[in-house]
């Protein structure tokens, strides 16, 4: 190539695209002319020549810059004295000239030249030169994505297959392509806009080869070996001169190849993940966290240590390491770190159980690597959980700091057994039934140990099952464990039943509650009223608790309850019985404030009282029912007493001989008729009483009683052996002719077991059923016409009946006074007859009032369900 | 209103029925024939009202046995060695029987009245809170009617505030004793005036029902007595096996007897089960003695009880709808299915009963507890719900025909002064002894009371009369206050 050609090519490269080939040739000739000048060329001359060409070809500032470059180029060329040197200058700088040309023409748009990647694992990795704030290395993306691994069937650079994949490598390549495309697109656009047609045959045909162009550029690129030396530090979160690393950002130098840059992006994700995880671990390591979370942190720590070892081993043991091979070695670790990173964020927001549950679900993830990681973490967590579970199952021990366990301490710290099962903390390893059994085992064990004083049994039980659990400890929360739990549940439930029934008289106490507070033994109530009758008729303020209590004891000794006084435990059952005086209003009688109370002894109170209020030994439900029934009994008692008093009254009147037999007959007749009114009101009250006892209390109690008898072994559970009865009275085993798939054998066997919670539920349901009966419920169940609850109507009816009885009582006294006046030789009957008539009138009035109320109530009942309709029919006058 | 009851069994009939009654109670309370506890399990029963509890776990019936001839009592003593308190047994020392004469029995009783009350008072002292007396006797013979009448009078006088219940066996239509109308009318007066609740059995009905119930007629009276004792056992069931209601006899009779003028009660029983077959038969084969052992449900039992054929007194009306009922008390003893709505059956049974307009128009019902002894003897395969016994006590017009019959029988023979000599005791100074005419008047008044009570407007006049002025008997009119209504 001669000098002229070299010069023309160099100038051609420097000239703007807008300059014509003629301009190039003419400029070349002019510069050759200058070069051939024997004297030094003045710079102004050069400037004038360039200005001449520039004036015809400057279109924008960019072009002007290019002309300035030409001027500098020519000035430098003219400063070289020898031709050979000029030739060398033209040859060596040609690539530089082209490079600069591209640089200038794209305004630094080649991202590679100024690559500065900023990673922020907590938000998103940022590339500082564009809008490519992509998803890769984005912690949020990691958390929101279900895909935790590269596809194992494609190269790391291949796009992942599912939407939302972390396709950062592909993205990065896209960036490059986009830049390149933009470059060319922009060029073409400019060319088209200026009506400029590139003549490939004219100008570029003479351009240098790519090799020659890149030769000088590649000399400045960082060698891979240098990069590889610094990578391990970065991967372990250490900053280096080459890759400055602050907490969230790694800065890449700009003199690395695009391909390497992409690889480094991938590789350094591990460093960022490692760094983030390390920070988390150190942040929560000393925090007061639950054992499961501690275990999880420990697992992460171990993982990070293994990762460090792995990185060190790669960097030290492998001499043939390249970036690609490094990435290949590291790719699995990156996925693993991602999994951890997906788990760890928001560490303080999630409970240990949530992690446990999440990891349990990942165990069945479709990706084997994820499965492996989940299994590794799960094994550690399971061990901790297993230990907690065994502690609970064998000792009833609950770590107070453990809010991950499926049992928690209830808010009521005063409660004797302050535990509650958390349904949202049941791992699907077992069915809910098994978890519940496990819950009952610990609770029953505590009951047996702490409140039933059966320490020896509890120790033996704990030892026996500790050994069994040891044998299956390596299996974790396995089916074998659940089988043992079921076995254990059955054993402890049977024992608990035995202890509660035989040692602590559970059934007898329930019977006592029914017989005393629900008046199942009316003879006791009658004795009690008899003993306290004078006190009960007094003003409430005169009542003295201790005298009533003495009467209670005495009444028990007289009544059918006296057997309870002679039990081997010296009256254990009836010791809880006490009297309570309610707050009295002005003018209240003893009747109104008296109530019986029964303090359920420990440990039965722990079973019979509401779960959330086990400290309260008294059930207010019983008191509510007692107070209602007490009013009925009060009316009954008054009726019976007055019936007895009225008999001798009439008998005496028959034999009184006075001179006015018609008066005697009239009085006798009226007393007799008033008796009938009293009897009729009493009969209606008896119907209500019968309904309450038979259709409400006894109905629900007999269901409870049947269950208790089965539990106490007094009665065989017929349902255990289901039978079917034919019309001809033949009985066969159910399912023998036609299989019944609804009831499995295991279900049948389980029916026999009632744990402490089930017993508690039985008892609670019994009380709830009574109090929610329409007739007794204090709300919702409304009397249709006057919109008040039936219980209110009932109360009004009973109060009206009592008023009648009170007036009748006065009437009997007045009648006795008439008897006395008749018997006296000069008795004055006038005043007493007036009183007699007034009271009689009042009785008739009250009777009619009762009749109206009763009919109204009965009418309401007639519109209700069948049971109440029958009551309505019976109550109707 | 709660306490003990002293049972006084008088005469041959009274003592035989009493024997049956106590033997029934011994079984139900798990006691042996000597009163010792045979069944150590708690039966949740209440023995105190009928038994005296001794420290050595022995029980003695609160019973007084009176008779004018020794055979029946001796038989009881032989059968129940040491059961009864010997000091409570009185047999006429000189006389042998009352000769089927009310007057003889009454007079004999008068001469030993102090002895009787020595026994009675001593027994009363052994109670904590005596609730009342129940007397078992027949009204047709001499001892039961005569001494029974005397004791009714004297008990009323001595213990006026105590309940007196009588279980009285009425004679059959066909007179076994020619003077039985005299005996009956004289006793009926005392039952009307002094008994707080007179529970009536009549021999015709007892014979009829024993034929229906039992397969054997070897000893007709034994079966009849079992029917009576079954009734007594049922009436007292809620006292001896207390439950929610009716734990005193007073509470039962105050429900049944609206006014002392209407104090005669008629029992019905259905079904008669093996629970009530006691002595001489082992419980295992007792079912073979019964014609019908098919179990009945509650509804069937209630309907049966309302059927007059199961009534223990005979009456001409074959349909219950012709009988007017004032009050009914039904006790069902046994274990019920908790799903049974008893009131539904009561509503159904009420429809068969013709209640008079002024009553509550419904039977009162008590669910009694069957003695656990019966359940314990029962084979496990037996259905618990099948052993339900029913008994109904009714205050109704059923009593009118029988009272009418006795009254008319009396009128016939008294009009002729037939067999009157055996009632004349020359030693007595009181001219009106025996008080045939007064007794006849009282019985007629009693019948009238019942007949009046049947009328629908029985109460209406009172409710209206309350507003009008009333004669004070002193010649001045006292005006009633205006009624509030």
PDB file of N, CA, C and O in Angstrom, chain A residues 408-421 439 443 605-621 756-757 760-761 763-764 767-768:
ATOM      1  N   UNK A 408     -50.190 -23.950  72.915  1.00  0.00           N
ATOM      2  CA  UNK A 408     -49.681 -22.715  73.515  1.00  0.00           C
ATOM      3  C   UNK A 408     -50.288 -22.525  74.896  1.00  0.00           C
ATOM      4  O   UNK A 408     -51.358 -23.059  75.207  1.00  0.00           O
ATOM      5  N   UNK A 409     -49.583 -21.782  75.679  1.00  0.00           N
ATOM      6  CA  UNK A 409     -50.106 -21.424  76.989  1.00  0.00           C
ATOM      7  C   UNK A 409     -51.215 -20.416  76.789  1.00  0.00           C
ATOM      8  O   UNK A 409     -51.044 -19.443  76.058  1.00  0.00           O
ATOM      9  N   UNK A 410     -52.347 -20.656  77.399  1.00  0.00           N
ATOM     10  CA  UNK A 410     -53.465 -19.737  77.201  1.00  0.00           C
ATOM     11  C   UNK A 410     -53.217 -18.455  77.980  1.00  0.00           C
ATOM     12  O   UNK A 410     -52.342 -18.388  78.841  1.00  0.00           O
ATOM     13  N   UNK A 411     -53.999 -17.466  77.641  1.00  0.00           N
ATOM     14  CA  UNK A 411     -53.786 -16.151  78.247  1.00  0.00           C
ATOM     15  C   UNK A 411     -54.125 -16.156  79.734  1.00  0.00           C
ATOM     16  O   UNK A 411     -53.618 -15.345  80.491  1.00  0.00           O
ATOM     17  N   UNK A 412     -54.997 -17.084  80.118  1.00  0.00           N
ATOM     18  CA  UNK A 412     -55.384 -17.141  81.521  1.00  0.00           C
ATOM     19  C   UNK A 412     -54.314 -17.876  82.334  1.00  0.00           C
ATOM     20  O   UNK A 412     -54.322 -19.095  82.448  1.00  0.00           O
ATOM     21  N   UNK A 413     -53.424 -17.105  82.875  1.00  0.00           N
ATOM     22  CA  UNK A 413     -52.283 -17.706  83.560  1.00  0.00           C
ATOM     23  C   UNK A 413     -52.684 -18.355  84.880  1.00  0.00           C
ATOM     24  O   UNK A 413     -51.967 -19.162  85.434  1.00  0.00           O
ATOM     25  N   UNK A 414     -53.847 -17.952  85.387  1.00  0.00           N
ATOM     26  CA  UNK A 414     -54.280 -18.512  86.661  1.00  0.00           C
ATOM     27  C   UNK A 414     -54.896 -19.895  86.497  1.00  0.00           C
ATOM     28  O   UNK A 414     -55.174 -20.584  87.461  1.00  0.00           O
ATOM     29  N   UNK A 415     -55.137 -20.233  85.277  1.00  0.00           N
ATOM     30  CA  UNK A 415     -55.785 -21.512  85.029  1.00  0.00           C
ATOM     31  C   UNK A 415     -54.871 -22.660  85.431  1.00  0.00           C
ATOM     32  O   UNK A 415     -53.652 -22.569  85.341  1.00  0.00           O
ATOM     33  N   UNK A 416     -55.492 -23.756  85.865  1.00  0.00           N
ATOM     34  CA  UNK A 416     -54.692 -24.897  86.300  1.00  0.00           C
ATOM     35  C   UNK A 416     -54.001 -25.597  85.126  1.00  0.00           C
ATOM     36  O   UNK A 416     -52.869 -26.013  85.217  1.00  0.00           O
ATOM     37  N   UNK A 417     -54.723 -25.742  84.064  1.00  0.00           N
ATOM     38  CA  UNK A 417     -54.140 -26.363  82.864  1.00  0.00           C
ATOM     39  C   UNK A 417     -54.273 -25.360  81.718  1.00  0.00           C
ATOM     40  O   UNK A 417     -55.163 -25.466  80.885  1.00  0.00           O
ATOM     41  N   UNK A 418     -53.383 -24.364  81.721  1.00  0.00           N
ATOM     42  CA  UNK A 418     -53.588 -23.241  80.789  1.00  0.00           C
ATOM     43  C   UNK A 418     -53.065 -23.530  79.388  1.00  0.00           C
ATOM     44  O   UNK A 418     -52.146 -22.887  78.901  1.00  0.00           O
ATOM     45  N   UNK A 419     -53.625 -24.507  78.764  1.00  0.00           N
ATOM     46  CA  UNK A 419     -53.140 -24.865  77.438  1.00  0.00           C
ATOM     47  C   UNK A 419     -54.269 -24.795  76.419  1.00  0.00           C
ATOM     48  O   UNK A 419     -55.427 -24.997  76.752  1.00  0.00           O
ATOM     49  N   UNK A 420     -53.841 -24.536  75.209  1.00  0.00           N
ATOM     50  CA  UNK A 420     -54.827 -24.535  74.129  1.00  0.00           C
ATOM     51  C   UNK A 420     -54.143 -25.070  72.885  1.00  0.00           C
ATOM     52  O   UNK A 420     -52.968 -24.787  72.641  1.00  0.00           O
ATOM     53  N   UNK A 421     -54.884 -25.840  72.153  1.00  0.00           N
ATOM     54  CA  UNK A 421     -54.333 -26.368  70.900  1.00  0.00           C
ATOM     55  C   UNK A 421     -54.527 -25.310  69.826  1.00  0.00           C
ATOM     56  O   UNK A 421     -55.567 -24.660  69.777  1.00  0.00           O
ATOM     57  N   UNK A 439     -52.118 -33.585  72.044  1.00  0.00           N
ATOM     58  CA  UNK A 439     -52.459 -32.483  72.961  1.00  0.00           C
ATOM     59  C   UNK A 439     -53.077 -33.031  74.248  1.00  0.00           C
ATOM     60  O   UNK A 439     -52.701 -32.635  75.359  1.00  0.00           O
ATOM     61  N   UNK A 443     -51.786 -32.962  78.364  1.00  0.00           N
ATOM     62  CA  UNK A 443     -52.705 -32.318  79.293  1.00  0.00           C
ATOM     63  C   UNK A 443     -53.159 -33.317  80.362  1.00  0.00           C
ATOM     64  O   UNK A 443     -53.193 -32.993  81.558  1.00  0.00           O
ATOM     65  N   UNK A 605     -62.887 -30.287  88.895  1.00  0.00           N
ATOM     66  CA  UNK A 605     -63.210 -28.944  88.391  1.00  0.00           C
ATOM     67  C   UNK A 605     -62.429 -28.637  87.116  1.00  0.00           C
ATOM     68  O   UNK A 605     -62.881 -27.883  86.259  1.00  0.00           O
ATOM     69  N   UNK A 606     -61.247 -29.236  86.999  1.00  0.00           N
ATOM     70  CA  UNK A 606     -60.430 -28.987  85.809  1.00  0.00           C
ATOM     71  C   UNK A 606     -61.061 -29.592  84.571  1.00  0.00           C
ATOM     72  O   UNK A 606     -60.805 -29.164  83.450  1.00  0.00           O
ATOM     73  N   UNK A 607     -61.865 -30.603  84.793  1.00  0.00           N
ATOM     74  CA  UNK A 607     -62.508 -31.277  83.662  1.00  0.00           C
ATOM     75  C   UNK A 607     -63.891 -30.698  83.391  1.00  0.00           C
ATOM     76  O   UNK A 607     -64.290 -30.530  82.236  1.00  0.00           O
ATOM     77  N   UNK A 608     -64.587 -30.364  84.447  1.00  0.00           N
ATOM     78  CA  UNK A 608     -65.981 -29.960  84.268  1.00  0.00           C
ATOM     79  C   UNK A 608     -66.170 -28.473  84.008  1.00  0.00           C
ATOM     80  O   UNK A 608     -67.196 -28.065  83.490  1.00  0.00           O
ATOM     81  N   UNK A 609     -65.199 -27.683  84.375  1.00  0.00           N
ATOM     82  CA  UNK A 609     -65.386 -26.251  84.185  1.00  0.00           C
ATOM     83  C   UNK A 609     -64.982 -25.842  82.782  1.00  0.00           C
ATOM     84  O   UNK A 609     -64.267 -26.558  82.098  1.00  0.00           O
ATOM     85  N   UNK A 610     -65.447 -24.683  82.363  1.00  0.00           N
ATOM     86  CA  UNK A 610     -65.110 -24.258  81.006  1.00  0.00           C
ATOM     87  C   UNK A 610     -63.605 -24.183  80.822  1.00  0.00           C
ATOM     88  O   UNK A 610     -62.872 -23.836  81.757  1.00  0.00           O
ATOM     89  N   UNK A 611     -63.166 -24.482  79.610  1.00  0.00           N
ATOM     90  CA  UNK A 611     -61.726 -24.542  79.349  1.00  0.00           C
ATOM     91  C   UNK A 611     -61.025 -23.217  79.623  1.00  0.00           C
ATOM     92  O   UNK A 611     -59.894 -23.171  80.039  1.00  0.00           O
ATOM     93  N   UNK A 612     -61.733 -22.141  79.360  1.00  0.00           N
ATOM     94  CA  UNK A 612     -61.072 -20.846  79.521  1.00  0.00           C
ATOM     95  C   UNK A 612     -61.222 -20.291  80.936  1.00  0.00           C
ATOM     96  O   UNK A 612     -60.834 -19.191  81.224  1.00  0.00           O
ATOM     97  N   UNK A 613     -61.853 -21.067  81.787  1.00  0.00           N
ATOM     98  CA  UNK A 613     -62.058 -20.539  83.129  1.00  0.00           C
ATOM     99  C   UNK A 613     -61.982 -21.659  84.157  1.00  0.00           C
ATOM    100  O   UNK A 613     -62.895 -21.859  84.956  1.00  0.00           O
ATOM    101  N   UNK A 614     -60.902 -22.409  84.067  1.00  0.00           N
ATOM    102  CA  UNK A 614     -60.805 -23.598  84.920  1.00  0.00           C
ATOM    103  C   UNK A 614     -60.600 -23.262  86.385  1.00  0.00           C
ATOM    104  O   UNK A 614     -60.785 -24.105  87.244  1.00  0.00           O
ATOM    105  N   UNK A 615     -60.229 -22.011  86.666  1.00  0.00           N
ATOM    106  CA  UNK A 615     -60.003 -21.678  88.068  1.00  0.00           C
ATOM    107  C   UNK A 615     -61.306 -21.538  88.832  1.00  0.00           C
ATOM    108  O   UNK A 615     -61.355 -21.735  90.026  1.00  0.00           O
ATOM    109  N   UNK A 616     -62.335 -21.175  88.100  1.00  0.00           N
ATOM    110  CA  UNK A 616     -63.615 -20.986  88.751  1.00  0.00           C
ATOM    111  C   UNK A 616     -64.249 -22.340  89.031  1.00  0.00           C
ATOM    112  O   UNK A 616     -64.552 -23.094  88.131  1.00  0.00           O
ATOM    113  N   UNK A 617     -64.404 -22.616  90.292  1.00  0.00           N
ATOM    114  CA  UNK A 617     -64.915 -23.939  90.645  1.00  0.00           C
ATOM    115  C   UNK A 617     -66.434 -24.010  90.543  1.00  0.00           C
ATOM    116  O   UNK A 617     -67.021 -25.045  90.714  1.00  0.00           O
ATOM    117  N   UNK A 618     -67.047 -22.887  90.330  1.00  0.00           N
ATOM    118  CA  UNK A 618     -68.499 -22.877  90.294  1.00  0.00           C
ATOM    119  C   UNK A 618     -68.979 -22.571  88.891  1.00  0.00           C
ATOM    120  O   UNK A 618     -68.406 -21.738  88.206  1.00  0.00           O
ATOM    121  N   UNK A 619     -70.024 -23.235  88.523  1.00  0.00           N
ATOM    122  CA  UNK A 619     -70.571 -22.989  87.195  1.00  0.00           C
ATOM    123  C   UNK A 619     -71.790 -22.093  87.344  1.00  0.00           C
ATOM    124  O   UNK A 619     -72.757 -22.454  87.994  1.00  0.00           O
ATOM    125  N   UNK A 620     -71.721 -20.936  86.735  1.00  0.00           N
ATOM    126  CA  UNK A 620     -72.841 -20.018  86.881  1.00  0.00           C
ATOM    127  C   UNK A 620     -74.091 -20.553  86.178  1.00  0.00           C
ATOM    128  O   UNK A 620     -75.206 -20.191  86.515  1.00  0.00           O
ATOM    129  N   UNK A 621     -73.877 -21.439  85.202  1.00  0.00           N
ATOM    130  CA  UNK A 621     -75.024 -22.017  84.510  1.00  0.00           C
ATOM    131  C   UNK A 621     -75.920 -22.770  85.484  1.00  0.00           C
ATOM    132  O   UNK A 621     -77.147 -22.686  85.407  1.00  0.00           O
ATOM    133  N   UNK A 756     -60.337 -36.132  78.481  1.00  0.00           N
ATOM    134  CA  UNK A 756     -60.819 -35.108  79.417  1.00  0.00           C
ATOM    135  C   UNK A 756     -61.521 -33.965  78.696  1.00  0.00           C
ATOM    136  O   UNK A 756     -62.474 -33.404  79.221  1.00  0.00           O
ATOM    137  N   UNK A 757     -61.059 -33.651  77.498  1.00  0.00           N
ATOM    138  CA  UNK A 757     -61.734 -32.580  76.765  1.00  0.00           C
ATOM    139  C   UNK A 757     -63.105 -33.029  76.295  1.00  0.00           C
ATOM    140  O   UNK A 757     -64.050 -32.229  76.252  1.00  0.00           O
ATOM    141  N   UNK A 760     -65.346 -32.882  79.190  1.00  0.00           N
ATOM    142  CA  UNK A 760     -65.657 -31.477  79.424  1.00  0.00           C
ATOM    143  C   UNK A 760     -66.709 -30.991  78.424  1.00  0.00           C
ATOM    144  O   UNK A 760     -67.665 -30.305  78.786  1.00  0.00           O
ATOM    145  N   UNK A 761     -66.532 -31.382  77.171  1.00  0.00           N
ATOM    146  CA  UNK A 761     -67.499 -30.970  76.141  1.00  0.00           C
ATOM    147  C   UNK A 761     -68.877 -31.567  76.410  1.00  0.00           C
ATOM    148  O   UNK A 761     -69.895 -30.895  76.210  1.00  0.00           O
ATOM    149  N   UNK A 763     -70.157 -32.316  79.231  1.00  0.00           N
ATOM    150  CA  UNK A 763     -70.765 -31.579  80.342  1.00  0.00           C
ATOM    151  C   UNK A 763     -71.191 -30.177  79.909  1.00  0.00           C
ATOM    152  O   UNK A 763     -72.289 -29.713  80.234  1.00  0.00           O
ATOM    153  N   UNK A 764     -70.319 -29.525  79.157  1.00  0.00           N
ATOM    154  CA  UNK A 764     -70.663 -28.179  78.680  1.00  0.00           C
ATOM    155  C   UNK A 764     -71.889 -28.205  77.779  1.00  0.00           C
ATOM    156  O   UNK A 764     -72.756 -27.339  77.868  1.00  0.00           O
ATOM    157  N   UNK A 767     -75.096 -28.432  79.765  1.00  0.00           N
ATOM    158  CA  UNK A 767     -75.562 -27.169  80.341  1.00  0.00           C
ATOM    159  C   UNK A 767     -76.037 -26.198  79.258  1.00  0.00           C
ATOM    160  O   UNK A 767     -77.054 -25.528  79.406  1.00  0.00           O
ATOM    161  N   UNK A 768     -75.278 -26.173  78.183  1.00  0.00           N
ATOM    162  CA  UNK A 768     -75.645 -25.250  77.101  1.00  0.00           C
ATOM    163  C   UNK A 768     -76.997 -25.624  76.522  1.00  0.00           C
ATOM    164  O   UNK A 768     -77.824 -24.757  76.225  1.00  0.00           O
TER     165      UNK A 768
END
